[in-house]
GROMACS .gro file of C-alpha atoms in nm:
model
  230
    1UNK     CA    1   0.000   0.000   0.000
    2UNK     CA    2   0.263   0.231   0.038
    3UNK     CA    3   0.403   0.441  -0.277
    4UNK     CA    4   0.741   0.426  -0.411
    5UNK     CA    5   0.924   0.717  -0.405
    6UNK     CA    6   1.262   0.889  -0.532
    7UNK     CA    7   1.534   0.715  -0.329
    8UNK     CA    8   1.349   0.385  -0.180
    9UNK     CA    9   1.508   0.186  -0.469
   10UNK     CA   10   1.895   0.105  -0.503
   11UNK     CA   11   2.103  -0.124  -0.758
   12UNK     CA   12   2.263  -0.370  -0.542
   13UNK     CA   13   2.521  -0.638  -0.679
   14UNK     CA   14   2.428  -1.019  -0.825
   15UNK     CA   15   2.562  -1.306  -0.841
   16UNK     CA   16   2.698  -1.387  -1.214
   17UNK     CA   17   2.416  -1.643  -1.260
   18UNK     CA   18   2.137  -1.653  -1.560
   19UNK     CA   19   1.851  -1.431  -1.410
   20UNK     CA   20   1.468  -1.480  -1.411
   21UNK     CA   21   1.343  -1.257  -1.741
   22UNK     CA   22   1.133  -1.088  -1.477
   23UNK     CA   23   1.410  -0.921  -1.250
   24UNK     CA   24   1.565  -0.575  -1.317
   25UNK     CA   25   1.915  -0.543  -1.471
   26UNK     CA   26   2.101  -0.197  -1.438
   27UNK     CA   27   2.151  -0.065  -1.790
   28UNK     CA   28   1.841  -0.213  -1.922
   29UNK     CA   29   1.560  -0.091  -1.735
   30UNK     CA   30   1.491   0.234  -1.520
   31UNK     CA   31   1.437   0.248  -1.163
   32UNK     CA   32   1.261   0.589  -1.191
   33UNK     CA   33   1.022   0.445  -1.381
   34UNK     CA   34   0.849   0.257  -1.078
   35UNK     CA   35   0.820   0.602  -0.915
   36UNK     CA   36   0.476   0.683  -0.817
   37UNK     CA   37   0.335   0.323  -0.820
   38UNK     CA   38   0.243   0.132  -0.510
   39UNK     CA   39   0.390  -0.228  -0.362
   40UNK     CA   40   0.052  -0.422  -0.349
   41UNK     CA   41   0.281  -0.735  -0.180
   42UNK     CA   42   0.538  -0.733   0.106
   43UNK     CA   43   0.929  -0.630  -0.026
   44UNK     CA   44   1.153  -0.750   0.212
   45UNK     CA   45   1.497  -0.479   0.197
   46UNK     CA   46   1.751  -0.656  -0.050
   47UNK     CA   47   1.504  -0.891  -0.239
   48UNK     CA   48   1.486  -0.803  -0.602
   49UNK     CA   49   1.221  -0.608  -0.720
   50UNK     CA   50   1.001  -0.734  -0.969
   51UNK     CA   51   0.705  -0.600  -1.167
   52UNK     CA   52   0.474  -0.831  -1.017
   53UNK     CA   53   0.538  -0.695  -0.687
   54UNK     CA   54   0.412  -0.308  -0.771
   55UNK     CA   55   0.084  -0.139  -0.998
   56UNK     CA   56   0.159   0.189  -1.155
   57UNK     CA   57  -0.077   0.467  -1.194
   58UNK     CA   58  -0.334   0.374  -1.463
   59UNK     CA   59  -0.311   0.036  -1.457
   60UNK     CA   60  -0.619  -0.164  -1.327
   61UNK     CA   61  -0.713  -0.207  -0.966
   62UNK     CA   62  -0.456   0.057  -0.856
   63UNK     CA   63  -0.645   0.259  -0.628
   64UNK     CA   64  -0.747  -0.052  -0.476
   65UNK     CA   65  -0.418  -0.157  -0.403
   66UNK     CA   66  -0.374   0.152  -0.254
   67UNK     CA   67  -0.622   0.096   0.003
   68UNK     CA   68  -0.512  -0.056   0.355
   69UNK     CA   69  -0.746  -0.357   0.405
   70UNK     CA   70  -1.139  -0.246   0.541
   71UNK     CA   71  -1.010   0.152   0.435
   72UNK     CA   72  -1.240   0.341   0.197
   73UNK     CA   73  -1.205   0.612  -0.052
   74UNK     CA   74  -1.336   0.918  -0.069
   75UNK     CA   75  -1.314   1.229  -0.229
   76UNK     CA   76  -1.382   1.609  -0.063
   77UNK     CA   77  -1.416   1.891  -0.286
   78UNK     CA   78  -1.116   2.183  -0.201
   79UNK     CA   79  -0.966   2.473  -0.403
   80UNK     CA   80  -0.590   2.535  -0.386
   81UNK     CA   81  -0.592   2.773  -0.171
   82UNK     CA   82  -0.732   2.508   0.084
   83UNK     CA   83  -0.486   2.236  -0.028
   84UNK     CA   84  -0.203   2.416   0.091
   85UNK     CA   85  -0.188   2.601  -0.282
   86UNK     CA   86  -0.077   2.273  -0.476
   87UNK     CA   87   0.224   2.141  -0.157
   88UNK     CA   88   0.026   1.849  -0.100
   89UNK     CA   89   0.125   1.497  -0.305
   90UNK     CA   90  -0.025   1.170  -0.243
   91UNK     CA   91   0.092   0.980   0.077
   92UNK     CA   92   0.114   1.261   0.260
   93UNK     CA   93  -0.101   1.277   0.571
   94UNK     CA   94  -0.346   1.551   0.687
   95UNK     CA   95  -0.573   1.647   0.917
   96UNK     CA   96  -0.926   1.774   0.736
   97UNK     CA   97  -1.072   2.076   0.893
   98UNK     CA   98  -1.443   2.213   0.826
   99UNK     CA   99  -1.521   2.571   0.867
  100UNK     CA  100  -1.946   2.676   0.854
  101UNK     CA  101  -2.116   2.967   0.968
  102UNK     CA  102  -2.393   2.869   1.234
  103UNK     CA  103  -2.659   3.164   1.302
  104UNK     CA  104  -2.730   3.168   1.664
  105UNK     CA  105  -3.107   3.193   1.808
  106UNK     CA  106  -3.234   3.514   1.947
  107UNK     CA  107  -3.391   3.861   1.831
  108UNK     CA  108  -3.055   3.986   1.790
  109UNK     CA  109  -2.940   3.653   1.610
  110UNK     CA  110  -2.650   3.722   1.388
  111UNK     CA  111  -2.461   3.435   1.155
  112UNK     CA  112  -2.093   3.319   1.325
  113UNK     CA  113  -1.816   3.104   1.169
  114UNK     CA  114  -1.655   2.825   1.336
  115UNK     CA  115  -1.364   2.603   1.219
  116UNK     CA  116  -1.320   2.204   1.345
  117UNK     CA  117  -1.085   1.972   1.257
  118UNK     CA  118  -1.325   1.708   1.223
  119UNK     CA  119  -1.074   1.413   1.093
  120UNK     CA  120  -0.677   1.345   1.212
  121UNK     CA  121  -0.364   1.165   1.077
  122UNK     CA  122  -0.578   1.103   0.722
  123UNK     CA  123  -0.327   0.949   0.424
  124UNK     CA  124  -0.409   1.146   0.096
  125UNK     CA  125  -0.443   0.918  -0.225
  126UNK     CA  126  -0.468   1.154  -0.518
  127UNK     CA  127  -0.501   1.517  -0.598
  128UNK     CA  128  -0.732   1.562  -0.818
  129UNK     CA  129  -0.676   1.297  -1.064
  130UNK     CA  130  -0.339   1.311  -1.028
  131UNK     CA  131  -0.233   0.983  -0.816
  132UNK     CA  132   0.210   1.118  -0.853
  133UNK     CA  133   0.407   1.161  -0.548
  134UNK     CA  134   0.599   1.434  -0.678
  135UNK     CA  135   0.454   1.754  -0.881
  136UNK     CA  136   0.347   1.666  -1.200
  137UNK     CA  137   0.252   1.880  -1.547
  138UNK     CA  138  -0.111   1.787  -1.521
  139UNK     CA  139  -0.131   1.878  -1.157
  140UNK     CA  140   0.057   2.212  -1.206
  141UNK     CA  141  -0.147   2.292  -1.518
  142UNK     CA  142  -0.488   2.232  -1.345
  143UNK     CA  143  -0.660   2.372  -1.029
  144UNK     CA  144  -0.705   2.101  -0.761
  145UNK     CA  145  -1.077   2.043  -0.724
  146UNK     CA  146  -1.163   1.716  -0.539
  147UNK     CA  147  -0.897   1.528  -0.285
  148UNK     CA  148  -0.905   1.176  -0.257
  149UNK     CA  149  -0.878   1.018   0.097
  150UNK     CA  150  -0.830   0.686   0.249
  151UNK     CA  151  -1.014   0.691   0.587
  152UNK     CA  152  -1.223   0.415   0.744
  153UNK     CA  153  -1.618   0.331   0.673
  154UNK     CA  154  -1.734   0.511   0.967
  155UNK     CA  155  -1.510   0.822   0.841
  156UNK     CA  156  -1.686   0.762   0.533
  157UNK     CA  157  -1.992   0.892   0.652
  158UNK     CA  158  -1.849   1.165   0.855
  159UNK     CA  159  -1.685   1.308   0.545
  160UNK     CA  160  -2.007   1.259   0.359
  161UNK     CA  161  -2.152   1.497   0.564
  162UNK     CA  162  -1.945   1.778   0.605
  163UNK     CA  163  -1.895   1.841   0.283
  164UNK     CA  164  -2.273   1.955   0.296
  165UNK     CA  165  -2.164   2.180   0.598
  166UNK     CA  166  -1.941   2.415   0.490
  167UNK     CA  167  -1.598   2.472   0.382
  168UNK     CA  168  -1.306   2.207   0.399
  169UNK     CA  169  -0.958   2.292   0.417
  170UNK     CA  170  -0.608   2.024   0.445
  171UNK     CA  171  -0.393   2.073   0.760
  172UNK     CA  172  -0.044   1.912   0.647
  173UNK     CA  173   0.141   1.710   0.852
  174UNK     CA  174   0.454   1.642   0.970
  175UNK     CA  175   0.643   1.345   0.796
  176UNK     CA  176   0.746   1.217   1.152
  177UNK     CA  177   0.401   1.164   1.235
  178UNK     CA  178   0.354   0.818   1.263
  179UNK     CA  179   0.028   0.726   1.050
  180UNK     CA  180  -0.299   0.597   1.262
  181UNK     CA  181  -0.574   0.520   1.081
  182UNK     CA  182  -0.843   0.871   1.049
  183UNK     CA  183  -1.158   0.760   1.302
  184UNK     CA  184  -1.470   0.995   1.382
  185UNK     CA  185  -1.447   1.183   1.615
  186UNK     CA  186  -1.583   1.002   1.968
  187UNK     CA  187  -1.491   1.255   2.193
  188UNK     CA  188  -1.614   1.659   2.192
  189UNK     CA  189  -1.316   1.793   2.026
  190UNK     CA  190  -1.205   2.195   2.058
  191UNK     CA  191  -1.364   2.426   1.810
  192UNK     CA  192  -1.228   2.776   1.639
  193UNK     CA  193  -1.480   3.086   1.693
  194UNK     CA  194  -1.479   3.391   1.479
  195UNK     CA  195  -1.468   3.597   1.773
  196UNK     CA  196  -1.166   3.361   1.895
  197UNK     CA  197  -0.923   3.493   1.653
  198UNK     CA  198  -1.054   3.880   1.626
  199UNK     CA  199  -1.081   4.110   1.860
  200UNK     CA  200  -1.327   4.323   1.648
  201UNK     CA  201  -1.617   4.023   1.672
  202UNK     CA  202  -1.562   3.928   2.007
  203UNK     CA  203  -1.653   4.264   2.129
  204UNK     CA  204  -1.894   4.332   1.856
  205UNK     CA  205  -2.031   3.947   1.908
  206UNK     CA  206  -2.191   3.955   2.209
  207UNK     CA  207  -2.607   3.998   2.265
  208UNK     CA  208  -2.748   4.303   2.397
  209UNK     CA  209  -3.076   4.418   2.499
  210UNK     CA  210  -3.235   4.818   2.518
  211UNK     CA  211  -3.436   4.887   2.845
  212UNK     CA  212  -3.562   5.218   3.011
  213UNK     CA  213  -3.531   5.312   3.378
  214UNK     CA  214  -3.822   5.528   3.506
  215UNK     CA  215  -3.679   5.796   3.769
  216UNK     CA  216  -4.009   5.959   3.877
  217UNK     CA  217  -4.119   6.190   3.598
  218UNK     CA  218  -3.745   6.130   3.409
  219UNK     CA  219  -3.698   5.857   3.149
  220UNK     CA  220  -3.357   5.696   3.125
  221UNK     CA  221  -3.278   5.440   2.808
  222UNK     CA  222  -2.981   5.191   2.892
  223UNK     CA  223  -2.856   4.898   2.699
  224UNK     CA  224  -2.674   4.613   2.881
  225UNK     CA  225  -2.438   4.396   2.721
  226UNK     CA  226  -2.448   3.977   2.767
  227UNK     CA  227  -2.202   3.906   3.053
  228UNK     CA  228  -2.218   4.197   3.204
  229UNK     CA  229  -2.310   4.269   3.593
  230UNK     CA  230  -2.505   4.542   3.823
   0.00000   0.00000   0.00000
């Protein structure tokens, strides 16, 4: 399931004995040419690699291979300025974050965004339909528009959903994250407010109400602000 990139593969010496047709000799074929497909059985370091042992890009049954066994895939729609503007390749992990606007009850109700991140740790599988590890003329060409994901059934659903919520960015991750499969969420997790990350909403945010205070024959109009105290 994992994909072969620059580097994992090295020439190694061979004994001078008549070779299977279906090894790799140096001179004769091209190492880089594996780059980008995926090993779909177990390659123990220093056996031989064979064609039989990876599926490139195109061929059939690839994105299946991809898969880890009882994983799904699914794809989220994203622009590239939510992609991390084009810096994310397949196998790279991410976390997926949804941001909505939720309009709060009340005469004085007024529409507020909130971010989530309602996924972790998720592996990527293509951009677009662009399934290279590396940048690639069709992905640098074309605007990213859907992101394909590997996350389990129950994640399924969950990104089923959001997508119908609001907005979905990609949170890169660190390469020395170690890779847990993506789960929904179980727990309440921590959410983003608008008025979390400006100043200007969270005093301009909060409810208020109008009353009058009658002073014998005076009049007095007062507003009060949520939160506050006599």
């Amino acid at each position: 399931g994992q994909f072969v990139k620059p580097g994992v593969l090295r020439w190694q010496k061979w004994p001078d004995v008549e070779l299977p047709a279906s090894y790799l000799v140096r001179g004769a074929d091209d190492e880089t040419a594996f780059e980008g497909a995926v090993v779909r059985q177990i390659v123990v370091a220093g056996d031989p690699i064979v064609p039989e042992n990876l599926i490139r890009p195109g061929d059939r049954g690839f994105l299946a291979a991809v898969l880890d066994p009882d994983m799904r895939a699914i794809s989220v729609p994203v622009n590239e300025a939510s992609s991390n503007a084009g810096l994310i390749f397949p196998g790279d992990r991410v976390d997926l974050i949804l941001t909505q606007s939720v309009s709060e009850a009340g005469e004085l109700a007024t529409a507020r965004r909130v971010s989530e991140t309602v996924l972790e740790d998720v592996r990527v599988i293509a951009m677009g339909r662009s399934l290279h590890t590396e940048p690639d003329e069709e992905q640098s060409s074309n605007p990213i528009r859907t992101v394909t994901l590997e996350v389990s059934p129950q994640s399924a659903e969950v990104v089923a959903l959001v997508t119908e919520l609001g907005k979905l960015s990609l949170s890169l991750r660190s390469i020395a994250t170690s890779g847990v499969p993506a789960t929904a969420a179980t727990e309440p997790r921590e959410v983003t407010w608008d008025s979390d990350v400006s100043r200007v909403l969270e005093s301009s945010g909060r409810a208020s109400s109008k009353f009058k205070v009658m002073r014998g024959s005076k009049v007095q109009e007062m507003q009060t602000t949520e939160g506050e105290e006599e």
